[in-house]
Coordinates of C-alpha atoms in Angstrom, one line a residue:
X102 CA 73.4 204.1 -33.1
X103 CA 75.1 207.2 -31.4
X104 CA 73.2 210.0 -30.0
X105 CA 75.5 213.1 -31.4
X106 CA 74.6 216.9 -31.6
X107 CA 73.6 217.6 -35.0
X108 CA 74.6 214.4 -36.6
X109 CA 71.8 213.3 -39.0
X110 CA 71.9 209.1 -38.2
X111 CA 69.7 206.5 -39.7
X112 CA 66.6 206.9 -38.7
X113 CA 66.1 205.7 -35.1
X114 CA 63.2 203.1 -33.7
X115 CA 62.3 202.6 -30.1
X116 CA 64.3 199.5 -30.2
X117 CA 67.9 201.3 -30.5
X118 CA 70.3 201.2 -28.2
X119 CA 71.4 204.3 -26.8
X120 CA 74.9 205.2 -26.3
X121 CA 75.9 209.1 -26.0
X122 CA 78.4 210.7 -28.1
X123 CA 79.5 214.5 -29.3
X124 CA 80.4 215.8 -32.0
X125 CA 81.0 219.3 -33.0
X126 CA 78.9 221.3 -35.1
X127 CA 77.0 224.3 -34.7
X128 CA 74.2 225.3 -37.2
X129 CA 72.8 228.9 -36.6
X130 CA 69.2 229.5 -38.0
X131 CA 69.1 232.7 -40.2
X132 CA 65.6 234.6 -39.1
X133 CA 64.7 235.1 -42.9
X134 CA 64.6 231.3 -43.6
X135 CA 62.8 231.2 -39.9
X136 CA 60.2 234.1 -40.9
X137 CA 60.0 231.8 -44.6
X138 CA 59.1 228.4 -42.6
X139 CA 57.0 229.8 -39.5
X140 CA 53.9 228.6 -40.9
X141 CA 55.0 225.0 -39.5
X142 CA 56.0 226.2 -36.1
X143 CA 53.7 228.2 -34.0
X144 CA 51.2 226.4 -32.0
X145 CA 48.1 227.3 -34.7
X146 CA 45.8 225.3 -32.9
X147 CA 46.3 226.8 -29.9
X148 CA 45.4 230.6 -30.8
X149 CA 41.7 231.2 -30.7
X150 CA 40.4 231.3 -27.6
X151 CA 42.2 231.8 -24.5
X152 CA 43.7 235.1 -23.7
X153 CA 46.3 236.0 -21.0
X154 CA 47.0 238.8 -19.6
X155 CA 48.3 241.3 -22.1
X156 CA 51.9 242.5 -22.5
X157 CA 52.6 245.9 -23.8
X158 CA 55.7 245.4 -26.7
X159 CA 58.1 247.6 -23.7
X160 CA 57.3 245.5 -21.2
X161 CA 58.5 241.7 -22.8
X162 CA 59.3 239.1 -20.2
X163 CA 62.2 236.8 -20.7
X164 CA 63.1 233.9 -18.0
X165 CA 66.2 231.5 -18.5
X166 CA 67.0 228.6 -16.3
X167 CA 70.6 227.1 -16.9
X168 CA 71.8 223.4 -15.2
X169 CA 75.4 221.8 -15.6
X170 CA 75.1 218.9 -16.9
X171 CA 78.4 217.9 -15.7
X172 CA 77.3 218.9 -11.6
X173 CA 73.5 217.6 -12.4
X174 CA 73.1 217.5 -8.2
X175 CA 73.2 221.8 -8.5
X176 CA 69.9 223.4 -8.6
X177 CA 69.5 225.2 -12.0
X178 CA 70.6 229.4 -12.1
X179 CA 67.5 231.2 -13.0
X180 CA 67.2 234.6 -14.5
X181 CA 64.3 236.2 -14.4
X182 CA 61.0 235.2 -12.3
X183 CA 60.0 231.5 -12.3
X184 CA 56.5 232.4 -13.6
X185 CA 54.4 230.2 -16.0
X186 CA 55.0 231.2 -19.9
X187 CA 52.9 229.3 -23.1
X188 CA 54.9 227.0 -24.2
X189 CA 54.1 227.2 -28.0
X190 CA 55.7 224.7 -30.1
X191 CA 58.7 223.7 -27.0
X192 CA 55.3 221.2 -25.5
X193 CA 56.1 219.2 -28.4
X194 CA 59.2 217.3 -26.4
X195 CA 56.9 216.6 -23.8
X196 CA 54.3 215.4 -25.8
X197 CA 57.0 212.5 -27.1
X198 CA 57.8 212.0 -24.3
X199 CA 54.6 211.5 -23.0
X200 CA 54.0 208.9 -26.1
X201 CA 57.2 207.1 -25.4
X202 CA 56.2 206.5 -21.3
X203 CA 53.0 205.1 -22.7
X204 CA 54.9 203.0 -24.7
X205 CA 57.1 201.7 -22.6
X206 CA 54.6 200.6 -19.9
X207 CA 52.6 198.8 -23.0
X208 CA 55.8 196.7 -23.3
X209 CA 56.2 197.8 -26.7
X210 CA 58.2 200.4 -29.0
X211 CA 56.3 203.0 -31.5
X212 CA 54.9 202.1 -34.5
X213 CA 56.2 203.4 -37.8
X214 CA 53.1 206.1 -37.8
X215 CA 54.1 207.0 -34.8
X216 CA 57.6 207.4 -35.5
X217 CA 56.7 209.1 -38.4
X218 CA 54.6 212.0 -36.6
X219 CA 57.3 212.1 -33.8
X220 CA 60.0 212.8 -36.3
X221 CA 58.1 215.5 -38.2
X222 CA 56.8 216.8 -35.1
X223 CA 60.5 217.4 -33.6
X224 CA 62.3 217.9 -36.9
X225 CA 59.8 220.0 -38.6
X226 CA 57.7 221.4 -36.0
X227 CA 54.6 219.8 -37.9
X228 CA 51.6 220.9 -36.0
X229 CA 49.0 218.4 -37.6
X230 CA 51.6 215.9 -36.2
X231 CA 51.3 217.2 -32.9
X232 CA 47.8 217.2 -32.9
X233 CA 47.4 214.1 -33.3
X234 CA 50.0 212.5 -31.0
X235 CA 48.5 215.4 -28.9
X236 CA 44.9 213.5 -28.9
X237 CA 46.7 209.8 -29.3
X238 CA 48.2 210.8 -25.9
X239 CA 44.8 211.7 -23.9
X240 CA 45.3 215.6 -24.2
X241 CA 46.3 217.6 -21.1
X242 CA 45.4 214.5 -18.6
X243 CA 48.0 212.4 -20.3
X244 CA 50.7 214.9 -20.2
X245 CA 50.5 216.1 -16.6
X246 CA 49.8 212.2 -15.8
X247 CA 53.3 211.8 -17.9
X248 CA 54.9 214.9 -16.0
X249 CA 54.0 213.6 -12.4
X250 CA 56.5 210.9 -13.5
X251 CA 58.9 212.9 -15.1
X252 CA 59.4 215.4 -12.1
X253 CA 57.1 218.2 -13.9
X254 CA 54.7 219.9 -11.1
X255 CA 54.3 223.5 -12.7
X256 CA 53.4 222.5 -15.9
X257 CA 49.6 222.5 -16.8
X258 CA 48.2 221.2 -20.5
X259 CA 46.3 223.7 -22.7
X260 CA 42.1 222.7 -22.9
X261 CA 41.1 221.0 -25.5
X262 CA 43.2 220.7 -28.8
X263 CA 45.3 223.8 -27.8
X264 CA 48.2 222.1 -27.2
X265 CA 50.2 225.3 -27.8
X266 CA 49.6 227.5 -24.7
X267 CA 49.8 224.9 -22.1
X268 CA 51.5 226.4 -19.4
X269 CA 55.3 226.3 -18.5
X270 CA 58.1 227.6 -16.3
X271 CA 61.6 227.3 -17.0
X272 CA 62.5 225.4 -14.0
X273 CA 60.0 222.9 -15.2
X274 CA 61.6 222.3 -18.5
X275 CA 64.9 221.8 -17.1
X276 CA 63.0 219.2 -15.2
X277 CA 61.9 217.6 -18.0
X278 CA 65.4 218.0 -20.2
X279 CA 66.9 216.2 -17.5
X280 CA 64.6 213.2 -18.1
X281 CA 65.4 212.8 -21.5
X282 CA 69.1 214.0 -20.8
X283 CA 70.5 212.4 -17.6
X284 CA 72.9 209.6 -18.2
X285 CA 71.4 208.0 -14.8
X286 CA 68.9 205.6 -16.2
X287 CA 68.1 206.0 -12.1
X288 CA 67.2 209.8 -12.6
X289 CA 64.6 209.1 -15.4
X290 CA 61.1 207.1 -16.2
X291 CA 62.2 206.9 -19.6
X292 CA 64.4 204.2 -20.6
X293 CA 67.4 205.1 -22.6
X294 CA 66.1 203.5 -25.6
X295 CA 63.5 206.6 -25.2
X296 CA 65.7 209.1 -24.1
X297 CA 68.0 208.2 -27.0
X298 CA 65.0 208.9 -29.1
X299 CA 64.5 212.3 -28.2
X300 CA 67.9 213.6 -27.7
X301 CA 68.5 211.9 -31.3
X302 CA 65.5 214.1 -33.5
X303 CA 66.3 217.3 -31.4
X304 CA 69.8 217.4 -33.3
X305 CA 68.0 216.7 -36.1
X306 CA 66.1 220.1 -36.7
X307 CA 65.3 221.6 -39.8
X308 CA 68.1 224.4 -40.5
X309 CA 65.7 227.7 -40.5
X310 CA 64.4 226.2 -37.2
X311 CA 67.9 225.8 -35.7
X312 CA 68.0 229.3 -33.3
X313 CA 67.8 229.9 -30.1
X314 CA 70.2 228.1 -27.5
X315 CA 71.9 226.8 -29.9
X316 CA 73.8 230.3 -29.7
X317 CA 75.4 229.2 -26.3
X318 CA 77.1 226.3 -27.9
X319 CA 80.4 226.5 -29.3
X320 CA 80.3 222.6 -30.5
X321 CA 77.0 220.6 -30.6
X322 CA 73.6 220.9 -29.3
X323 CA 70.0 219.9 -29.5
X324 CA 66.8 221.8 -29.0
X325 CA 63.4 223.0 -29.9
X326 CA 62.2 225.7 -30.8
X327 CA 58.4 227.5 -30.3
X328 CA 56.9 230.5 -31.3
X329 CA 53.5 231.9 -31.5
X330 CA 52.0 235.5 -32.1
X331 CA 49.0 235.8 -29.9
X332 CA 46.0 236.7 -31.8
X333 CA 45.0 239.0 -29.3
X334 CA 47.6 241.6 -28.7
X335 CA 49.8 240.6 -32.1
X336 CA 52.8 239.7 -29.8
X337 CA 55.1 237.4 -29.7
X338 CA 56.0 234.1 -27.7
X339 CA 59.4 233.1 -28.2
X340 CA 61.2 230.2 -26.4
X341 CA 63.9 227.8 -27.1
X342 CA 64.7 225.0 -24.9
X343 CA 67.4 222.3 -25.3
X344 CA 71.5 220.8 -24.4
X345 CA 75.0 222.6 -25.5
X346 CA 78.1 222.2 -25.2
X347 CA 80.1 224.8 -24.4
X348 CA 83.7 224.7 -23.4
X349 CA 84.3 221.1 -21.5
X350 CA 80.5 221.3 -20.3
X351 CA 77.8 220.6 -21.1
X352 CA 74.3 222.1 -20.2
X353 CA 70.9 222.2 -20.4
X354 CA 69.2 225.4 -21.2
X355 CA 65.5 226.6 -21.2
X356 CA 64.8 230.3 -22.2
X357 CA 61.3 231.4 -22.1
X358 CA 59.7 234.7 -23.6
X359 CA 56.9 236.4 -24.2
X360 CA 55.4 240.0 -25.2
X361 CA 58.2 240.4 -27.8
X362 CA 57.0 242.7 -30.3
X363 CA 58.2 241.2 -33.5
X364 CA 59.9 237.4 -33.8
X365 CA 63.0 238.8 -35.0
X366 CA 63.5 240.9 -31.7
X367 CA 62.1 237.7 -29.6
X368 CA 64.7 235.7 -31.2
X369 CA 67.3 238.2 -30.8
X370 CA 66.2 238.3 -27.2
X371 CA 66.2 234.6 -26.4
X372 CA 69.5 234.1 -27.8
X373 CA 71.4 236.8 -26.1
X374 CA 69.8 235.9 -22.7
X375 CA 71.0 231.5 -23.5
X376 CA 74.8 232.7 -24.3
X377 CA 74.8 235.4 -21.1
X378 CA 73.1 232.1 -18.6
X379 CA 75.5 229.6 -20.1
X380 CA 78.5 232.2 -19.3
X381 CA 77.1 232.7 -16.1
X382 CA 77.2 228.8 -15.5
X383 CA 80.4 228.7 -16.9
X384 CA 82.2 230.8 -14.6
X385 CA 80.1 229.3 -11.6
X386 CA 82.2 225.9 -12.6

């Protein structure tokens, strides 16, 4: 099985072999049937208790961190300051790939529950599905053990079952794209079998989930998607994290928000600042 943008192949088990292909298609996700499906996105576990500092709706703060694929020994452009953001629904990636390191050093692939989670956690952005892989993992110690591997060292998981506003920069999830990316099986802990896996359900999001860098691409591309309305100040976190193609190149994108005063602006936002980075990396060559 092929790993293509946006394809929608068999369903894949930690056993396939992983061979990368493109092909091109663009879905853009309409912010009515976004606002219609939200319930199954934002981090709802993670709302109740913590609170950081607050943002007042003029004063949002947007951070994008671009790397060509194609020139992978470049240092990612950055826009915006390098500072931790929650990462709402985006920890989601790293929570599977957490699960799939542990896998791999049990000598095994995922069972069909945990397949099935995985899938609905990526495709659908089902939170009881993250949960549980979420606990199944070991919480924030499993992740940041998982990240030490994986090149992560800004990225710090949320207490307890609040999966949702572990903390993230942009740099950081470049780092961890690149893992799951990187044709060099030399440049990642996962195998390709497991990067394969990954790449494969991030094309595979639900069509009202399907903003956000996918805006950039002007062929294929994979991603996910978080947002979350803090309880506290009723704003909004709204990042979007993924590969396009744009062009010949291809590039890994991370675009990371927060204080947006509605979703729809947040959205608008994140999208305008992906396509402005991926220009800027375009005309860098």
């Amino acid at each position: 099985m092929s790993y293509r943008p946006n394809s929608r192949p068999t369903t894949p088990t930690a056993s396939t072999p992983a061979r990368r292909g493109r092909r091109a298609v663009l879905l853009t996700g309409a912010v009515a049937a976004l606002l219609a499906a939200g319930a199954a996105g934002p981090a709802a576990a993670a709302v109740s208790t913590r609170t950081p500092a607050t943002t007042p709706p003029s004063q949002a703060r947007l951070t994008t961190a671009v790397l060509n694929l194609d020139h992978p020994d470049r240092s990612p452009q950055v826009r915006g300051k390098d500072v931790p953001y929650d990462t709402a629904s985006i920890i989601k990636v790293d929570i599977l790939a957490t699960l799939l390191l542990q896998a791999q050093d049990a000598g095994r692939g995922l069972t069909q529950q945990e397949q099935s989670r995985a899938e609905a956690m990526i495709e659908r952005s089902d939170n009881d599905a993250a949960t549980a892989l979420w606990r199944q993992t070991g919480q924030a110690t499993g992740l940041e053990t998982a990240n030490k591997r994986l090149g992560l060292s800004s990225t710090v998981g949320g207490s307890g079952g609040k999966w949702g506003l572990t903390q993230t920069t942009a740099t950081d999830q470049i780092r961890l794209l690149h893992a799951a990316f990187a044709d060099d099986a030399s440049a990642s802990a996962l195998t390709t079998t497991s990067q394969n896996y990954i790449r494969t359900l991030m094309t595979r999001i639900s069509a009202g989930q399907s903003w956000g860098v996918s805006a950039a691409s002007d062929a294929g591309w994979a991603l996910k998607n978080g947002w979350l309305q803090r309880s506290t100040t009723g704003l909004w976190d709204i990042n979007s994290v993924g590969e396009v193609t744009s062009g010949t190149h291809h590039y890994l994108v991370a675009v990371l928000s927060n204080g947006n005063a509605s979703m729809a602006g947040g959205i608008a936002a994140v999208e305008s600042a992906a396509r402005t980075a991926v220009s800027a990396a375009q005309a860098a060559g």
